[in-house]
Amino acid sequence: MQTKITTVQQHILDEERLHPGATGDFTALLTSLTLAAKIISREVNKAGLVKILGETGEINVHGESVQKLDDFAQQTICRAMGHNGHLCVMASEESADIIPIPGESEKGKYVLMFDPLDGSSNIDVNASIGTIFSIHRKITNHTPEGSLEDCLQKGSDQIAAGYFIYGSSTMMVYTTGQGVHGFTLDPSLGEFLLSHENIRTPSRGKIYSINEGHVNSWDAGTRRYIDYVKEDRKDRGHPYSLRYIGSLVADFHRNLLKGGIFLYPGPKGKLRLLYEASPLAMIVEHAGGAASTGAERILDIQPTSLHQRVPLILGSVDDVMDYNQFYNEALAAAAD
Ligand code: FDP
């Protein structure tokens, strides 16, 4: 049980103070992001009223046009983040190109990458969805505006990453490299309060999360690994239980807290390096877990394009290491 009440702003400020010379910009940046998330959370909670208040693309009973929730989330983040003077550029899973900071607004030293509403195919059925974010420092210095080069940085260069999950309650989980911390939104106060300090993921879980409908497109290593975790071997803690919501933030959040492995394997993968894989990899590593493609560590991948997809295997460290071994043994056997 927490012995004191800490808001997310206080927590970020305390962490920033650990860095000599910190200006408070970073605290202000994350604070703006929590505002955007509160607005999105409010709208997500109304999604079930769509039949009453109007379908997307329609004019609702109040005479307002109803936006798709993912467009709404995208616009809310751009409006909350584009004018605060802390960012030089943004990029989103929902935009083909980089998102420049509006001309009249001051430019800052940070880069924001985000997936505004991940798992959005679950909105209709009231399952948890989320917003994922990743923050880098600007690396180019020829203009105040950020560029594509500032966005295409390795995950290991992130200075912060996190997500908001809109579930039975709304939570924020983030890391700046000093532990992973979770905050729960108290809707009556409109504040995120520290509820999960220093999250550590178990080194081995009992859950595997994968879309088994794609079994025919899996590589041999993935197939063998999934057969292995399903074996009836009580001595090894097998069989594991399958849990798959199909909403990455929700599957990731459960496995982070309970332990387990999430897999969206190759050959190409579906999930995006910059908006999904890298931020979640930073979080899981700082919670004691691991993230890989099978062949390499996610955080070591140099992005080559904004919407690059990667195979993504992440979760409890011993489980990810087992997967890597199956994957690499199958590759080596195929090469013989
Ligand atoms: P969605 O298509 O609903 O937005 O990245 C998108 C994502 O969901 C992830 O949240 C989820 O883990 C994955 O796709 C689910 O994909 P499958 O339907 O292929 O399992």
PDB file of N, CA and C and ligand atoms in Angstrom, residues 93 115 117-122 211 214 244 246-249 251 262 264 270-271 276, ligand 1:
ATOM      1  N   GLU A  93       1.238   7.000 -35.791  1.00  0.00           N
ATOM      2  CA  GLU A  93       0.850   5.854 -36.607  1.00  0.00           C
ATOM      3  C   GLU A  93      -0.253   6.229 -37.590  1.00  0.00           C
ATOM      4  N   ASP A 115       1.160   6.387 -30.964  1.00  0.00           N
ATOM      5  CA  ASP A 115       0.051   5.641 -31.561  1.00  0.00           C
ATOM      6  C   ASP A 115      -1.183   6.121 -30.803  1.00  0.00           C
ATOM      7  N   LEU A 117      -4.507   5.668 -30.760  1.00  0.00           N
ATOM      8  CA  LEU A 117      -5.503   4.747 -30.191  1.00  0.00           C
ATOM      9  C   LEU A 117      -5.221   3.337 -30.700  1.00  0.00           C
ATOM     10  N   ASP A 118      -4.404   2.636 -29.946  1.00  0.00           N
ATOM     11  CA  ASP A 118      -4.007   1.290 -30.347  1.00  0.00           C
ATOM     12  C   ASP A 118      -5.093   0.278 -29.967  1.00  0.00           C
ATOM     13  N   GLY A 119      -5.303  -0.697 -30.860  1.00  0.00           N
ATOM     14  CA  GLY A 119      -6.317  -1.728 -30.583  1.00  0.00           C
ATOM     15  C   GLY A 119      -7.714  -1.232 -30.885  1.00  0.00           C
ATOM     16  N   SER A 120      -7.807  -0.270 -31.815  1.00  0.00           N
ATOM     17  CA  SER A 120      -9.094   0.409 -32.010  1.00  0.00           C
ATOM     18  C   SER A 120     -10.190  -0.507 -32.561  1.00  0.00           C
ATOM     19  N   SER A 121      -9.815  -1.680 -33.079  1.00  0.00           N
ATOM     20  CA  SER A 121     -10.886  -2.590 -33.532  1.00  0.00           C
ATOM     21  C   SER A 121     -11.653  -3.156 -32.331  1.00  0.00           C
ATOM     22  N   ASN A 122     -11.163  -2.887 -31.113  1.00  0.00           N
ATOM     23  CA  ASN A 122     -11.856  -3.363 -29.902  1.00  0.00           C
ATOM     24  C   ASN A 122     -12.835  -2.349 -29.306  1.00  0.00           C
ATOM     25  N   ASN A 211      -1.782 -14.537 -31.777  1.00  0.00           N
ATOM     26  CA  ASN A 211      -2.940 -14.836 -32.609  1.00  0.00           C
ATOM     27  C   ASN A 211      -2.710 -16.198 -33.273  1.00  0.00           C
ATOM     28  N   HIS A 214      -3.022 -17.442 -37.041  1.00  0.00           N
ATOM     29  CA  HIS A 214      -1.993 -17.234 -38.070  1.00  0.00           C
ATOM     30  C   HIS A 214      -0.961 -18.354 -38.088  1.00  0.00           C
ATOM     31  N   TYR A 244      -5.219 -13.762 -25.157  1.00  0.00           N
ATOM     32  CA  TYR A 244      -4.994 -12.842 -26.280  1.00  0.00           C
ATOM     33  C   TYR A 244      -6.240 -12.001 -26.502  1.00  0.00           C
ATOM     34  N   GLY A 246      -5.993  -9.086 -28.403  1.00  0.00           N
ATOM     35  CA  GLY A 246      -5.885  -8.496 -29.743  1.00  0.00           C
ATOM     36  C   GLY A 246      -5.832  -6.985 -29.653  1.00  0.00           C
ATOM     37  N   SER A 247      -5.480  -6.500 -28.472  1.00  0.00           N
ATOM     38  CA  SER A 247      -5.273  -5.073 -28.253  1.00  0.00           C
ATOM     39  C   SER A 247      -3.925  -5.000 -27.550  1.00  0.00           C
ATOM     40  N   LEU A 248      -2.926  -4.506 -28.263  1.00  0.00           N
ATOM     41  CA  LEU A 248      -1.545  -4.665 -27.793  1.00  0.00           C
ATOM     42  C   LEU A 248      -1.327  -4.112 -26.383  1.00  0.00           C
ATOM     43  N   VAL A 249      -1.832  -2.899 -26.134  1.00  0.00           N
ATOM     44  CA  VAL A 249      -1.600  -2.296 -24.817  1.00  0.00           C
ATOM     45  C   VAL A 249      -2.210  -3.179 -23.726  1.00  0.00           C
ATOM     46  N   ASP A 251      -2.902  -6.495 -23.856  1.00  0.00           N
ATOM     47  CA  ASP A 251      -2.140  -7.745 -23.704  1.00  0.00           C
ATOM     48  C   ASP A 251      -0.801  -7.480 -23.019  1.00  0.00           C
ATOM     49  N   PHE A 262       4.375 -12.107 -25.049  1.00  0.00           N
ATOM     50  CA  PHE A 262       3.510 -11.674 -26.148  1.00  0.00           C
ATOM     51  C   PHE A 262       4.297 -11.897 -27.440  1.00  0.00           C
ATOM     52  N   TYR A 264       4.109 -11.405 -31.729  1.00  0.00           N
ATOM     53  CA  TYR A 264       3.562 -11.146 -33.066  1.00  0.00           C
ATOM     54  C   TYR A 264       4.730 -11.394 -34.012  1.00  0.00           C
ATOM     55  N   LYS A 270       3.466  -7.308 -37.896  1.00  0.00           N
ATOM     56  CA  LYS A 270       2.395  -6.340 -38.178  1.00  0.00           C
ATOM     57  C   LYS A 270       2.641  -5.044 -37.417  1.00  0.00           C
ATOM     58  N   LEU A 271       3.283  -5.154 -36.272  1.00  0.00           N
ATOM     59  CA  LEU A 271       3.349  -4.019 -35.361  1.00  0.00           C
ATOM     60  C   LEU A 271       4.474  -3.061 -35.764  1.00  0.00           C
ATOM     61  N   GLU A 276       4.974   1.304 -31.521  1.00  0.00           N
ATOM     62  CA  GLU A 276       4.523   0.196 -30.661  1.00  0.00           C
ATOM     63  C   GLU A 276       5.710  -0.563 -30.073  1.00  0.00           C
TER      64      GLU A 276
HETATM   65  P1  FDP B   1      -5.772  -3.120 -34.047  1.00  0.00           P
HETATM   66  O1  FDP B   1      -5.586  -3.729 -35.408  1.00  0.00           O
HETATM   67  O2  FDP B   1      -7.118  -3.410 -33.422  1.00  0.00           O
HETATM   68  O3  FDP B   1      -5.443  -1.641 -33.960  1.00  0.00           O
HETATM   69  O4  FDP B   1      -1.466  -2.644 -33.946  1.00  0.00           O
HETATM   70  C1  FDP B   1      -2.750  -2.867 -34.063  1.00  0.00           C
HETATM   71  C2  FDP B   1      -3.349  -4.039 -33.282  1.00  0.00           C
HETATM   72  O5  FDP B   1      -4.711  -3.867 -33.068  1.00  0.00           O
HETATM   73  C3  FDP B   1      -2.707  -4.300 -31.907  1.00  0.00           C
HETATM   74  O6  FDP B   1      -3.223  -3.514 -30.886  1.00  0.00           O
HETATM   75  C4  FDP B   1      -2.992  -5.777 -31.697  1.00  0.00           C
HETATM   76  O7  FDP B   1      -2.092  -6.411 -30.802  1.00  0.00           O
HETATM   77  C5  FDP B   1      -2.884  -6.340 -33.081  1.00  0.00           C
HETATM   78  O8  FDP B   1      -3.132  -5.256 -33.985  1.00  0.00           O
HETATM   79  C6  FDP B   1      -3.879  -7.441 -33.337  1.00  0.00           C
HETATM   80  O9  FDP B   1      -3.657  -8.003 -34.580  1.00  0.00           O
HETATM   81  P2  FDP B   1      -4.399  -9.358 -35.049  1.00  0.00           P
HETATM   82  O10 FDP B   1      -5.831  -9.014 -35.251  1.00  0.00           O
HETATM   83  O11 FDP B   1      -3.709  -9.721 -36.330  1.00  0.00           O
HETATM   84  O12 FDP B   1      -4.186 -10.394 -33.993  1.00  0.00           O
END
